GROMACS .gro file of C-alpha atoms in nm:
model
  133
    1UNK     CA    1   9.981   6.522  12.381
    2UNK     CA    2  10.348   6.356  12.267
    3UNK     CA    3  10.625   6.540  12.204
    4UNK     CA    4  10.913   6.494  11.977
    5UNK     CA    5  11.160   6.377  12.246
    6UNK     CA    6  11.459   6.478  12.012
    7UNK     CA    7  11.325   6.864  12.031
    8UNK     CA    8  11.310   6.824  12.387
    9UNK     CA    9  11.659   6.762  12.416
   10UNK     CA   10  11.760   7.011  12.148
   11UNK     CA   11  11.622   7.269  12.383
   12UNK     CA   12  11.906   7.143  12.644
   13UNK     CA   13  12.159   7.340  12.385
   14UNK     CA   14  12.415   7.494  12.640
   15UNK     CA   15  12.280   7.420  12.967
   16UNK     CA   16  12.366   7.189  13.240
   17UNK     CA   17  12.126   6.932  13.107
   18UNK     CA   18  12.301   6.899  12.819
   19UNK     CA   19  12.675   6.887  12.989
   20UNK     CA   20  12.530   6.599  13.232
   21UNK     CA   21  12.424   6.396  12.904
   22UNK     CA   22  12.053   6.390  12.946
   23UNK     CA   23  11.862   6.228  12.664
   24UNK     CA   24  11.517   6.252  12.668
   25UNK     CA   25  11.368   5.940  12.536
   26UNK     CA   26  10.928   6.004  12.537
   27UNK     CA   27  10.752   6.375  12.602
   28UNK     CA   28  10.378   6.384  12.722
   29UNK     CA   29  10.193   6.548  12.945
   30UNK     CA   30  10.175   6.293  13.135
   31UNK     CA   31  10.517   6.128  13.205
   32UNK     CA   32  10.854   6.259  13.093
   33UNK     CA   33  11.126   5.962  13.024
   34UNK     CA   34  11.522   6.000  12.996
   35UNK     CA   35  11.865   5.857  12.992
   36UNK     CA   36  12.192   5.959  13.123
   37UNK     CA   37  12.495   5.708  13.083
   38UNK     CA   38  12.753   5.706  13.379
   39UNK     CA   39  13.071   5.879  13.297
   40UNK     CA   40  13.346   5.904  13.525
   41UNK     CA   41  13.284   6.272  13.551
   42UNK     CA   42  12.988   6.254  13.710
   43UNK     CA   43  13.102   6.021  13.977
   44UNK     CA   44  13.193   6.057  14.366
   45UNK     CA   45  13.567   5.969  14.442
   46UNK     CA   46  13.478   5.639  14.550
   47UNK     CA   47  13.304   5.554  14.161
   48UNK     CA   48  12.949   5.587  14.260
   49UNK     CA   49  12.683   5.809  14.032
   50UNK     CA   50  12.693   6.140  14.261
   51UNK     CA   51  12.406   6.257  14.455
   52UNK     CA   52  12.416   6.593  14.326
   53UNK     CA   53  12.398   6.464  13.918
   54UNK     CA   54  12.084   6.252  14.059
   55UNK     CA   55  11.910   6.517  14.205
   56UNK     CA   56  12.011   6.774  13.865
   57UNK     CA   57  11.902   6.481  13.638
   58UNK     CA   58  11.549   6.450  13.858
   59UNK     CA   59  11.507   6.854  13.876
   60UNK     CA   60  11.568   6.902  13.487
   61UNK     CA   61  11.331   6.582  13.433
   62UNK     CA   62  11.005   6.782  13.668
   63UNK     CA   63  11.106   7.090  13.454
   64UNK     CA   64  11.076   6.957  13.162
   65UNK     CA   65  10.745   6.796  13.267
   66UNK     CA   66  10.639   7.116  13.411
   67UNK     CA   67  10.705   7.288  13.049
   68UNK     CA   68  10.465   7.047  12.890
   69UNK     CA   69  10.155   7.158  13.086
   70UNK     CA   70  10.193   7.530  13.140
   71UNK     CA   71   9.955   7.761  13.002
   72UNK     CA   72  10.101   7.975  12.670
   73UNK     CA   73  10.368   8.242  12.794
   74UNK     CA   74  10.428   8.080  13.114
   75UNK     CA   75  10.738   7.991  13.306
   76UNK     CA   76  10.881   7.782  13.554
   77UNK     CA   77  11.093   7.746  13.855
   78UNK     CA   78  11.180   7.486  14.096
   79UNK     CA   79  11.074   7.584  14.464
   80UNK     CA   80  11.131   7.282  14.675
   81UNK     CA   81  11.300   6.955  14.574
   82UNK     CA   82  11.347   6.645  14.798
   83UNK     CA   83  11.525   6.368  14.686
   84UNK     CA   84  11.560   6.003  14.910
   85UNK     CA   85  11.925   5.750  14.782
   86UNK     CA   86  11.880   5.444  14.793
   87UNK     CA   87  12.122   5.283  14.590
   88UNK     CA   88  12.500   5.367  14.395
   89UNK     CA   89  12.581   5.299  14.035
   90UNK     CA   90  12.891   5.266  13.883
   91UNK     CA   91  12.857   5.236  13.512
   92UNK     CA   92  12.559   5.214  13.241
   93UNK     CA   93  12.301   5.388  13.172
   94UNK     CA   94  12.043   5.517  13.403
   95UNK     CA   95  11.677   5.612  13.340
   96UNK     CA   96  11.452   5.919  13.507
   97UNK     CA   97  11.066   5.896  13.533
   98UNK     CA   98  10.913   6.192  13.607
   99UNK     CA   99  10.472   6.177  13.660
  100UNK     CA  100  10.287   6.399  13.797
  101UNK     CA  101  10.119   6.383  14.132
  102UNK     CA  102   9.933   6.754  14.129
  103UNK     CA  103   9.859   6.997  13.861
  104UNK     CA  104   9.750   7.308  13.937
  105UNK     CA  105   9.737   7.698  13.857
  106UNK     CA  106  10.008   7.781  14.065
  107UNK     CA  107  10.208   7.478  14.157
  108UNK     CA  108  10.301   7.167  13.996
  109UNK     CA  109  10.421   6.878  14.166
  110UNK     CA  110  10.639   6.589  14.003
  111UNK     CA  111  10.722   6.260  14.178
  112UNK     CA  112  11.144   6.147  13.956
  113UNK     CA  113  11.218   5.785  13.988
  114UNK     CA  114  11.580   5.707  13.859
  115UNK     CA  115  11.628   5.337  13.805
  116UNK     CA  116  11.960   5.164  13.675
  117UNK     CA  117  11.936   4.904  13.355
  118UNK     CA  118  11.788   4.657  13.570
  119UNK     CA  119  11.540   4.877  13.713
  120UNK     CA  120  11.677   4.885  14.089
  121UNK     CA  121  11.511   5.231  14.225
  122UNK     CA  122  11.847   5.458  14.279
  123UNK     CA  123  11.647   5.747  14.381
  124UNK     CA  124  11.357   5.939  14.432
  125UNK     CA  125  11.217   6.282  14.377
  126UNK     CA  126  10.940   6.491  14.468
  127UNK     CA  127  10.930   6.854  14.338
  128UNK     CA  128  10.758   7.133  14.341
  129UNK     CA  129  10.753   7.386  14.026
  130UNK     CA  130  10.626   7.712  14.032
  131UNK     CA  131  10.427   7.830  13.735
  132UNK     CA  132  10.558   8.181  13.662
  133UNK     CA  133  10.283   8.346  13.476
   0.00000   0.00000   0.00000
């Protein structure tokens, strides 16, 4: 099942996704895909993308993914999030994948790749959500 990725990030109204930039660009169940273009705002002192709007970008991206499998009336919540640098960016646009590697009752787990326009792997995230029933 697709979702309208334009909904998606309507839903961002107001929240930290949507002051970070994050444009969801294709919804399923099965992989989440967005966008966030460097701005000088989100950067360390020295120019580089900061950690900490990697690892937001990655969260809200398992979230999201989360959202599109849980039951009706159910909720979610991040409970453990590691993330592994391996690369800086300095300007462009850079891209989260979020898949799934477990789906179950209680627990969802997402695996967030976040490339740069060339595809070099900046980072990598493994989640786990809570579903909050």
């Amino acid at each position: 099942m697709s979702v309208d990725p334009a909904i998606v990030t309507q839903q961002f109204k107001g929240t930290l996704a949507e002051l970070l930039g994050i444009r969801v660009v294709e919804a399923s169940q099965e992989r989440v895909v967005a966008e966030l273009t460097i701005r000088d705002d989100l950067t360390t002192v020295g120019g580089s993308l900061h950690g900490g709007t990697l690892m937001a970008f990655a969260d809200t991206m398992g979230a999201v993914a989360t959202m599109l499998n849980l039951p009706a009336g159910a909720g979610t919540t991040t409970i453990e999030s590691k993330t592994n640098f391996f690369a800086g960016a300095r300007a462009g646009v850079v891209r989260a994948e979020s898949t799934p590697l477990h789906r179950g009752k209680r627990t969802m787990v997402w695996q967030t790749r976040v490339t740069d326009a060339t595809g070099r792997l900046l980072s990598l995230t493994i989640q786990t959500q809570m579903v909050l029933t």
